[in-house]
Amino acid sequence: MQQYWINQNGVQAGPMTLEELRNMSLTADAYVWRSGLEDWVLVTDLEELAGEVVLEAKPVPEPVREAEPVLEAEPIYDNDVVEGGEPVEASEPMMPADTEDEQGDPVAQGEPVGWGTPVQSPLQHTMPPMPLESGEPRPKCPPTNLVWAILATILCCIPTGIVAIIYAGKVTSRYQAGDYEGAERASETGAWWCIGSIIAGIVLSPIVSLLQTLALS
Amino acid sequence: MSWRRAIVITLIMVIAVVAVTIYFFWNPATHGFFPRCVFLNLTGLKCPGCGSQRAIHALLHGEVAAALRFNAFLLIGLPLLCVYAVAEWQRTRWPRFYVVMSSRPVLCVIVLMVLLWWVLRNLFGC
């Protein structure tokens, strides 16, 4: 299942499925990220979302205006920071309340906001680090079992090894598309085709030979 | 190296040594205890791997021409197998190589070659 992260007006949310995205009210300036993308892209730029998500008619200036006074209204915090006060408090107003905890904390830790820069630059505000860097690491690609698949194909006299090769291809293509669970499943299915081909090749062979000699005699 | 990996590698090497010994000293063409192709027995048609055992016996004795006569596809199959074994083994060192070798286009070419070989050898009896 493809998972998406959304960043709208500096508020990050995710992971979400496509279904959940459809039910969200997004503006055209919201950023989206899924595994496989180099960086955040605008919702309008991601082809697979075209026609899927409902875009609201630009209330963009509003949240920006709302956000700016908040940051500027607390110069006290900034002064505290400069004097060597608590950077934690300074970063507080920049962390939106409804940001998910797992996603939110690393964002604050990853970017040392509030230390030297009293007011966060708008770019940083809208572009936190990608979820993968802050959240769970990219899982390892499951084994493709290609060695066994080819071995089964050319040695086992059961042409089912070809199926295992096809599943090996599914593992890599799904993994690159970010479908880690699907890759895992394809890897497992491919492994069973390998094992099945090898065992069937060894076990069926004497049985079939025996039946044949019996039938001929 | 984890214990599991060490055990798997040892097991593979033991099986490989045993297999090479068996295929060197006994000829599959004359000894009955080698597994026979199920597909050939059932359908009368050769599978892509038919003749591999005799070809390996011939190869181990240095008879390349005979090996090719038994199963010409081994000429592609065995090097390919080595390439994939290396790609798997050195996966952390050359991740790009592994990805390219397991990519869909490369695998499609391999599957097509196997299928083509399967059909051609039955049409022309090679």
CSV table of C-alpha atoms in Angstrom, one decimal:
chain,number,residue,atom,x,y,z
A,1,MET,CA,0.0,0.0,0.0
A,2,GLN,CA,1.4,3.3,-1.0
A,3,GLN,CA,1.7,5.8,1.8
A,4,TYR,CA,1.8,9.6,1.5
A,5,TRP,CA,2.9,12.3,3.8
A,6,ILE,CA,1.4,15.8,3.5
A,7,ASN,CA,2.8,19.1,4.4
A,8,GLN,CA,0.3,21.9,4.3
A,9,ASN,CA,1.3,25.3,5.7
A,10,GLY,CA,4.1,23.8,7.6
A,11,VAL,CA,1.9,21.2,9.2
A,12,GLN,CA,3.1,17.7,8.4
A,13,ALA,CA,0.8,14.7,8.6
A,14,GLY,CA,1.1,11.1,7.6
A,15,PRO,CA,1.5,8.4,6.7
A,16,MET,CA,-1.8,8.3,4.9
A,17,THR,CA,-3.3,6.1,2.2
A,18,LEU,CA,-4.7,7.5,-1.0
A,19,GLU,CA,-8.2,6.9,0.4
A,20,GLU,CA,-7.4,9.2,3.3
A,21,LEU,CA,-6.0,11.8,1.0
A,22,ARG,CA,-9.2,11.9,-1.0
A,23,ASN,CA,-11.1,12.9,2.2
A,24,MET,CA,-8.7,15.7,3.0
A,25,SER,CA,-9.2,19.3,2.1
A,26,LEU,CA,-5.9,20.2,0.5
A,27,THR,CA,-4.8,23.5,-1.0
A,28,ALA,CA,-2.8,23.7,-4.2
A,29,ASP,CA,0.3,24.8,-2.2
A,30,ALA,CA,0.4,21.7,-0.1
A,31,TYR,CA,3.4,19.5,-0.5
A,32,VAL,CA,3.3,15.7,-0.7
A,33,TRP,CA,5.9,13.0,-0.4
A,34,ARG,CA,5.9,9.3,-0.8
A,35,SER,CA,8.9,6.9,-0.9
A,36,GLY,CA,10.4,6.9,-4.4
A,37,LEU,CA,10.4,10.7,-4.5
A,38,GLU,CA,13.6,12.6,-4.2
A,39,ASP,CA,12.0,15.4,-2.3
A,40,TRP,CA,8.6,17.0,-1.4
A,41,VAL,CA,6.6,17.9,-4.5
A,42,LEU,CA,3.5,20.1,-4.8
A,43,VAL,CA,0.3,18.2,-4.7
A,44,THR,CA,-0.5,19.5,-8.1
A,45,ASP,CA,2.7,18.2,-9.6
A,46,LEU,CA,2.2,14.5,-8.6
A,47,GLU,CA,0.5,12.9,-11.6
A,48,GLU,CA,-1.0,10.0,-9.7
A,49,LEU,CA,-2.9,12.4,-7.5
A,50,ALA,CA,-4.4,14.4,-10.4
A,51,GLY,CA,-8.1,14.0,-10.2
A,52,GLU,CA,-7.9,12.0,-7.0
A,53,VAL,CA,-7.6,14.8,-4.4
A,54,VAL,CA,-10.0,17.7,-4.1
A,55,LEU,CA,-8.2,21.0,-4.1
A,56,GLU,CA,-9.7,23.8,-2.2
A,57,ALA,CA,-9.9,27.2,-3.8
A,58,LYS,CA,-6.8,29.0,-2.6
A,59,PRO,CA,-7.3,30.3,1.0
A,60,VAL,CA,-3.5,30.5,1.0
A,61,PRO,CA,-3.0,34.0,2.3
A,62,GLU,CA,-5.0,33.4,5.4
A,63,PRO,CA,-2.9,30.7,7.1
A,64,VAL,CA,0.2,32.5,6.2
A,65,ARG,CA,-1.0,35.7,7.8
A,66,GLU,CA,-2.1,33.7,10.8
A,67,ALA,CA,1.2,32.1,11.2
A,68,GLU,CA,3.4,35.1,10.9
A,69,PRO,CA,2.0,37.2,13.7
A,70,VAL,CA,2.3,34.2,16.0
A,71,LEU,CA,6.0,34.0,15.3
A,72,GLU,CA,6.5,37.7,15.5
A,73,ALA,CA,4.4,38.1,18.5
A,74,GLU,CA,6.9,36.3,20.6
A,75,PRO,CA,10.1,38.1,20.4
A,76,ILE,CA,10.6,37.5,24.1
A,77,TYR,CA,11.4,33.9,23.3
A,78,ASP,CA,13.9,34.9,20.6
A,79,ASN,CA,15.7,37.2,23.0
A,80,ASP,CA,15.8,34.4,25.5
A,81,VAL,CA,17.4,32.2,22.9
A,82,VAL,CA,20.0,34.8,22.0
A,83,GLU,CA,20.9,35.2,25.7
A,84,GLY,CA,21.3,31.5,26.0
A,85,GLY,CA,17.9,30.6,27.2
A,86,GLU,CA,15.8,27.7,26.3
A,87,PRO,CA,15.7,26.8,22.7
A,88,VAL,CA,13.0,24.3,23.4
A,89,GLU,CA,10.5,27.0,24.1
A,90,ALA,CA,11.5,28.9,21.1
A,91,SER,CA,10.8,26.0,18.9
A,92,GLU,CA,7.5,25.4,20.5
A,93,PRO,CA,5.4,27.9,18.4
A,94,MET,CA,7.0,26.6,15.3
A,95,MET,CA,5.9,23.1,16.0
A,96,PRO,CA,2.2,22.9,15.0
A,97,ALA,CA,0.1,21.3,17.6
A,98,ASP,CA,-1.5,18.8,15.4
A,99,THR,CA,1.7,17.4,13.9
A,100,GLU,CA,2.1,13.8,14.7
A,101,ASP,CA,4.4,13.1,17.6
A,102,GLU,CA,6.7,10.6,15.9
A,103,GLN,CA,7.0,12.9,12.9
A,104,GLY,CA,7.2,16.1,14.9
A,105,ASP,CA,9.9,15.3,17.4
A,106,PRO,CA,12.7,14.4,14.9
A,107,VAL,CA,11.8,17.5,12.9
A,108,ALA,CA,12.5,19.6,15.8
A,109,GLN,CA,15.7,17.7,16.6
A,110,GLY,CA,16.9,17.4,13.0
A,111,GLU,CA,16.8,21.1,12.2
A,112,PRO,CA,18.2,23.2,15.0
A,113,VAL,CA,15.5,25.7,14.6
A,114,GLY,CA,15.3,28.5,17.1
A,115,TRP,CA,19.0,28.6,17.9
A,116,GLY,CA,20.4,31.2,15.6
A,117,THR,CA,17.3,31.9,13.6
A,118,PRO,CA,14.7,33.6,15.7
A,119,VAL,CA,12.1,33.4,13.0
A,120,GLN,CA,12.1,30.3,11.0
A,121,SER,CA,12.6,30.9,7.3
A,122,PRO,CA,9.4,30.2,5.4
A,123,LEU,CA,11.1,27.5,3.3
A,124,GLN,CA,12.1,25.6,6.4
A,125,HIS,CA,8.7,26.1,7.8
A,126,THR,CA,7.0,24.4,4.8
A,127,MET,CA,9.7,21.9,4.1
A,128,PRO,CA,10.7,19.7,7.1
A,129,PRO,CA,12.9,16.8,6.5
A,130,MET,CA,11.4,13.9,4.7
A,131,PRO,CA,9.5,11.4,6.8
A,132,LEU,CA,11.8,8.6,6.1
A,133,GLU,CA,14.7,10.5,7.6
A,134,SER,CA,12.8,11.3,10.7
A,135,GLY,CA,10.6,8.3,10.9
A,136,GLU,CA,11.3,4.6,10.2
A,137,PRO,CA,14.3,3.9,8.0
A,138,ARG,CA,13.9,2.4,4.5
A,139,PRO,CA,13.6,-1.3,5.0
A,140,LYS,CA,16.1,-3.6,3.3
A,141,CYS,CA,15.1,-5.0,0.0
A,142,PRO,CA,13.8,-8.6,0.5
A,143,PRO,CA,15.8,-11.3,-1.2
A,144,THR,CA,14.9,-11.9,-4.9
A,145,ASN,CA,16.0,-15.6,-4.7
A,146,LEU,CA,17.3,-15.2,-8.3
A,147,VAL,CA,20.2,-17.7,-7.9
A,148,TRP,CA,17.8,-20.4,-6.8
A,149,ALA,CA,15.2,-19.5,-9.4
A,150,ILE,CA,17.8,-19.8,-12.3
A,151,LEU,CA,19.2,-23.0,-10.7
A,152,ALA,CA,15.7,-24.4,-10.6
A,153,THR,CA,15.0,-23.4,-14.2
A,154,ILE,CA,18.2,-24.9,-15.7
A,155,LEU,CA,18.7,-27.9,-13.5
A,156,CYS,CA,15.5,-29.2,-12.0
A,157,CYS,CA,13.6,-30.3,-15.1
A,158,ILE,CA,10.5,-28.6,-13.8
A,159,PRO,CA,9.9,-25.5,-15.8
A,160,THR,CA,8.2,-23.8,-12.9
A,161,GLY,CA,11.5,-22.1,-12.0
A,162,ILE,CA,10.5,-19.5,-14.6
A,163,VAL,CA,7.7,-18.4,-12.3
A,164,ALA,CA,10.2,-17.9,-9.6
A,165,ILE,CA,12.2,-15.6,-11.9
A,166,ILE,CA,9.1,-13.6,-12.6
A,167,TYR,CA,8.4,-13.2,-8.9
A,168,ALA,CA,12.0,-12.0,-8.4
A,169,GLY,CA,11.3,-9.2,-10.9
A,170,LYS,CA,8.2,-8.3,-8.9
A,171,VAL,CA,10.3,-8.0,-5.7
A,172,THR,CA,12.5,-5.3,-7.1
A,173,SER,CA,9.9,-3.4,-9.0
A,174,ARG,CA,7.6,-3.3,-6.0
A,175,TYR,CA,10.4,-2.4,-3.7
A,176,GLN,CA,11.4,0.6,-5.9
A,177,ALA,CA,7.8,1.8,-6.0
A,178,GLY,CA,7.9,1.9,-2.2
A,179,ASP,CA,5.5,-1.1,-1.8
A,180,TYR,CA,7.7,-2.9,0.8
A,181,GLU,CA,5.0,-5.3,2.0
A,182,GLY,CA,4.3,-6.3,-1.6
A,183,ALA,CA,8.0,-6.9,-2.2
A,184,GLU,CA,8.1,-9.0,0.9
A,185,ARG,CA,5.2,-11.1,-0.3
A,186,ALA,CA,6.6,-11.5,-3.8
A,187,SER,CA,9.9,-12.5,-2.3
A,188,GLU,CA,8.2,-15.2,-0.2
A,189,THR,CA,6.1,-16.5,-3.0
A,190,GLY,CA,9.2,-16.7,-5.3
A,191,ALA,CA,11.0,-18.6,-2.6
A,192,TRP,CA,8.2,-21.1,-2.4
A,193,TRP,CA,8.3,-21.6,-6.1
A,194,CYS,CA,12.0,-22.2,-5.9
A,195,ILE,CA,11.7,-24.7,-3.1
A,196,GLY,CA,8.7,-26.3,-4.8
A,197,SER,CA,10.5,-26.7,-8.1
A,198,ILE,CA,13.6,-28.1,-6.6
A,199,ILE,CA,11.8,-30.6,-4.3
A,200,ALA,CA,9.3,-31.6,-7.1
A,201,GLY,CA,12.2,-32.1,-9.5
A,202,ILE,CA,13.9,-34.5,-7.0
A,203,VAL,CA,10.8,-36.2,-5.6
A,204,LEU,CA,8.6,-36.5,-8.7
A,205,SER,CA,11.4,-37.8,-10.9
A,206,PRO,CA,11.7,-41.3,-9.4
A,207,ILE,CA,8.0,-41.6,-9.0
A,208,VAL,CA,7.3,-40.8,-12.6
A,209,SER,CA,10.1,-43.1,-13.8
A,210,LEU,CA,8.7,-45.9,-11.7
A,211,LEU,CA,5.2,-45.4,-13.0
A,212,GLN,CA,6.4,-45.3,-16.5
A,213,THR,CA,8.3,-48.6,-16.2
A,214,LEU,CA,5.3,-50.2,-14.6
A,215,ALA,CA,3.0,-48.9,-17.3
A,216,LEU,CA,5.4,-50.2,-20.0
A,217,SER,CA,5.9,-53.7,-18.5
B,1,MET,CA,28.9,-12.3,9.4
B,2,SER,CA,25.9,-13.7,11.2
B,3,TRP,CA,25.6,-17.3,12.3
B,4,ARG,CA,22.8,-18.0,10.0
B,5,ARG,CA,24.7,-16.7,7.0
B,6,ALA,CA,27.7,-18.8,7.9
B,7,ILE,CA,25.6,-21.9,8.2
B,8,VAL,CA,23.9,-21.3,4.9
B,9,ILE,CA,27.2,-20.7,3.1
B,10,THR,CA,28.8,-23.8,4.6
B,11,LEU,CA,25.8,-25.9,3.6
B,12,ILE,CA,25.8,-24.6,0.1
B,13,MET,CA,29.5,-25.4,-0.3
B,14,VAL,CA,29.2,-28.9,1.1
B,15,ILE,CA,26.3,-29.6,-1.3
B,16,ALA,CA,28.3,-28.1,-4.2
B,17,VAL,CA,31.4,-30.3,-3.4
B,18,VAL,CA,29.2,-33.4,-3.0
B,19,ALA,CA,27.4,-32.7,-6.3
B,20,VAL,CA,30.6,-32.1,-8.2
B,21,THR,CA,32.1,-35.3,-6.9
B,22,ILE,CA,29.0,-37.3,-7.9
B,23,TYR,CA,28.8,-35.8,-11.3
B,24,PHE,CA,32.5,-36.2,-11.9
B,25,PHE,CA,32.7,-39.9,-11.1
B,26,TRP,CA,29.3,-41.1,-12.3
B,27,ASN,CA,27.9,-40.6,-15.8
B,28,PRO,CA,24.2,-39.7,-15.8
B,29,ALA,CA,23.9,-41.1,-19.2
B,30,THR,CA,24.7,-44.6,-18.1
B,31,HIS,CA,23.7,-44.7,-14.4
B,32,GLY,CA,20.1,-45.0,-13.5
B,33,PHE,CA,20.1,-43.4,-10.0
B,34,PHE,CA,20.2,-39.8,-11.4
B,35,PRO,CA,16.9,-38.0,-11.4
B,36,ARG,CA,15.2,-38.0,-14.7
B,37,CYS,CA,13.2,-35.1,-16.2
B,38,VAL,CA,9.6,-35.3,-15.1
B,39,PHE,CA,8.5,-33.0,-17.9
B,40,LEU,CA,10.2,-35.2,-20.5
B,41,ASN,CA,8.8,-38.4,-19.0
B,42,LEU,CA,5.3,-37.0,-19.0
B,43,THR,CA,5.1,-35.1,-22.2
B,44,GLY,CA,7.9,-36.5,-24.4
B,45,LEU,CA,9.0,-32.9,-24.9
B,46,LYS,CA,12.3,-31.6,-23.6
B,47,CYS,CA,12.3,-29.0,-20.8
B,48,PRO,CA,14.8,-26.1,-20.8
B,49,GLY,CA,17.0,-27.9,-18.4
B,50,CYS,CA,17.1,-31.3,-20.1
B,51,GLY,CA,20.6,-32.7,-20.6
B,52,SER,CA,22.0,-30.5,-17.9
B,53,GLN,CA,23.3,-33.4,-15.8
B,54,ARG,CA,25.0,-35.1,-18.7
B,55,ALA,CA,26.4,-31.7,-19.8
B,56,ILE,CA,27.8,-31.0,-16.3
B,57,HIS,CA,29.4,-34.5,-16.4
B,58,ALA,CA,31.0,-33.7,-19.7
B,59,LEU,CA,32.1,-30.2,-18.6
B,60,LEU,CA,33.8,-31.7,-15.5
B,61,HIS,CA,35.8,-33.9,-17.9
B,62,GLY,CA,36.7,-30.9,-20.1
B,63,GLU,CA,34.4,-32.0,-23.0
B,64,VAL,CA,32.9,-28.6,-23.9
B,65,ALA,CA,31.6,-29.7,-27.3
B,66,ALA,CA,29.8,-32.6,-25.8
B,67,ALA,CA,28.4,-30.4,-23.0
B,68,LEU,CA,26.9,-28.0,-25.6
B,69,ARG,CA,25.3,-30.9,-27.5
B,70,PHE,CA,23.6,-32.1,-24.3
B,71,ASN,CA,22.3,-28.6,-23.3
B,72,ALA,CA,23.6,-25.6,-25.1
B,73,PHE,CA,21.7,-23.3,-22.8
B,74,LEU,CA,24.1,-24.0,-20.0
B,75,LEU,CA,26.6,-21.9,-22.0
B,76,ILE,CA,24.4,-18.9,-21.0
B,77,GLY,CA,22.9,-20.4,-17.8
B,78,LEU,CA,26.0,-21.3,-15.9
B,79,PRO,CA,27.8,-17.9,-16.3
B,80,LEU,CA,24.5,-16.2,-15.5
B,81,LEU,CA,24.2,-18.3,-12.3
B,82,CYS,CA,27.8,-17.2,-11.4
B,83,VAL,CA,27.0,-13.5,-12.0
B,84,TYR,CA,23.9,-13.7,-9.8
B,85,ALA,CA,25.7,-15.6,-7.1
B,86,VAL,CA,28.4,-12.8,-7.1
B,87,ALA,CA,25.7,-10.1,-7.1
B,88,GLU,CA,24.0,-11.7,-4.2
B,89,TRP,CA,27.2,-12.3,-2.3
B,90,GLN,CA,28.7,-8.8,-2.8
B,91,ARG,CA,25.3,-7.1,-2.5
B,92,THR,CA,26.4,-4.6,0.1
B,93,ARG,CA,29.5,-3.7,-1.9
B,94,TRP,CA,27.8,-3.2,-5.2
B,95,PRO,CA,24.2,-2.5,-4.5
B,96,ARG,CA,23.7,-0.9,-8.0
B,97,PHE,CA,24.9,-4.1,-9.7
B,98,TYR,CA,22.4,-6.1,-7.7
B,99,VAL,CA,19.5,-3.7,-8.5
B,100,VAL,CA,20.3,-3.7,-12.3
B,101,MET,CA,20.6,-7.5,-12.5
B,102,SER,CA,17.3,-7.9,-10.7
B,103,SER,CA,15.5,-5.2,-12.6
B,104,ARG,CA,12.5,-6.1,-14.7
B,105,PRO,CA,14.0,-5.6,-18.2
B,106,VAL,CA,17.0,-7.9,-17.4
B,107,LEU,CA,14.7,-10.5,-16.0
B,108,CYS,CA,12.3,-10.3,-18.9
B,109,VAL,CA,15.2,-10.9,-21.3
B,110,ILE,CA,16.2,-14.0,-19.3
B,111,VAL,CA,12.7,-15.4,-19.2
B,112,LEU,CA,12.3,-14.8,-22.9
B,113,MET,CA,15.6,-16.5,-23.6
B,114,VAL,CA,14.5,-19.5,-21.6
B,115,LEU,CA,11.1,-19.7,-23.3
B,116,LEU,CA,12.7,-19.3,-26.7
B,117,TRP,CA,15.2,-22.0,-26.0
B,118,TRP,CA,12.4,-24.3,-24.7
B,119,VAL,CA,10.5,-24.0,-28.0
B,120,LEU,CA,13.5,-24.1,-30.3
B,121,ARG,CA,15.1,-27.1,-28.8
B,122,ASN,CA,11.8,-29.1,-29.2
B,123,LEU,CA,11.3,-27.8,-32.8
B,124,PHE,CA,14.9,-28.6,-34.0
B,125,GLY,CA,15.8,-31.4,-31.6
B,126,CYS,CA,18.8,-29.9,-30.0
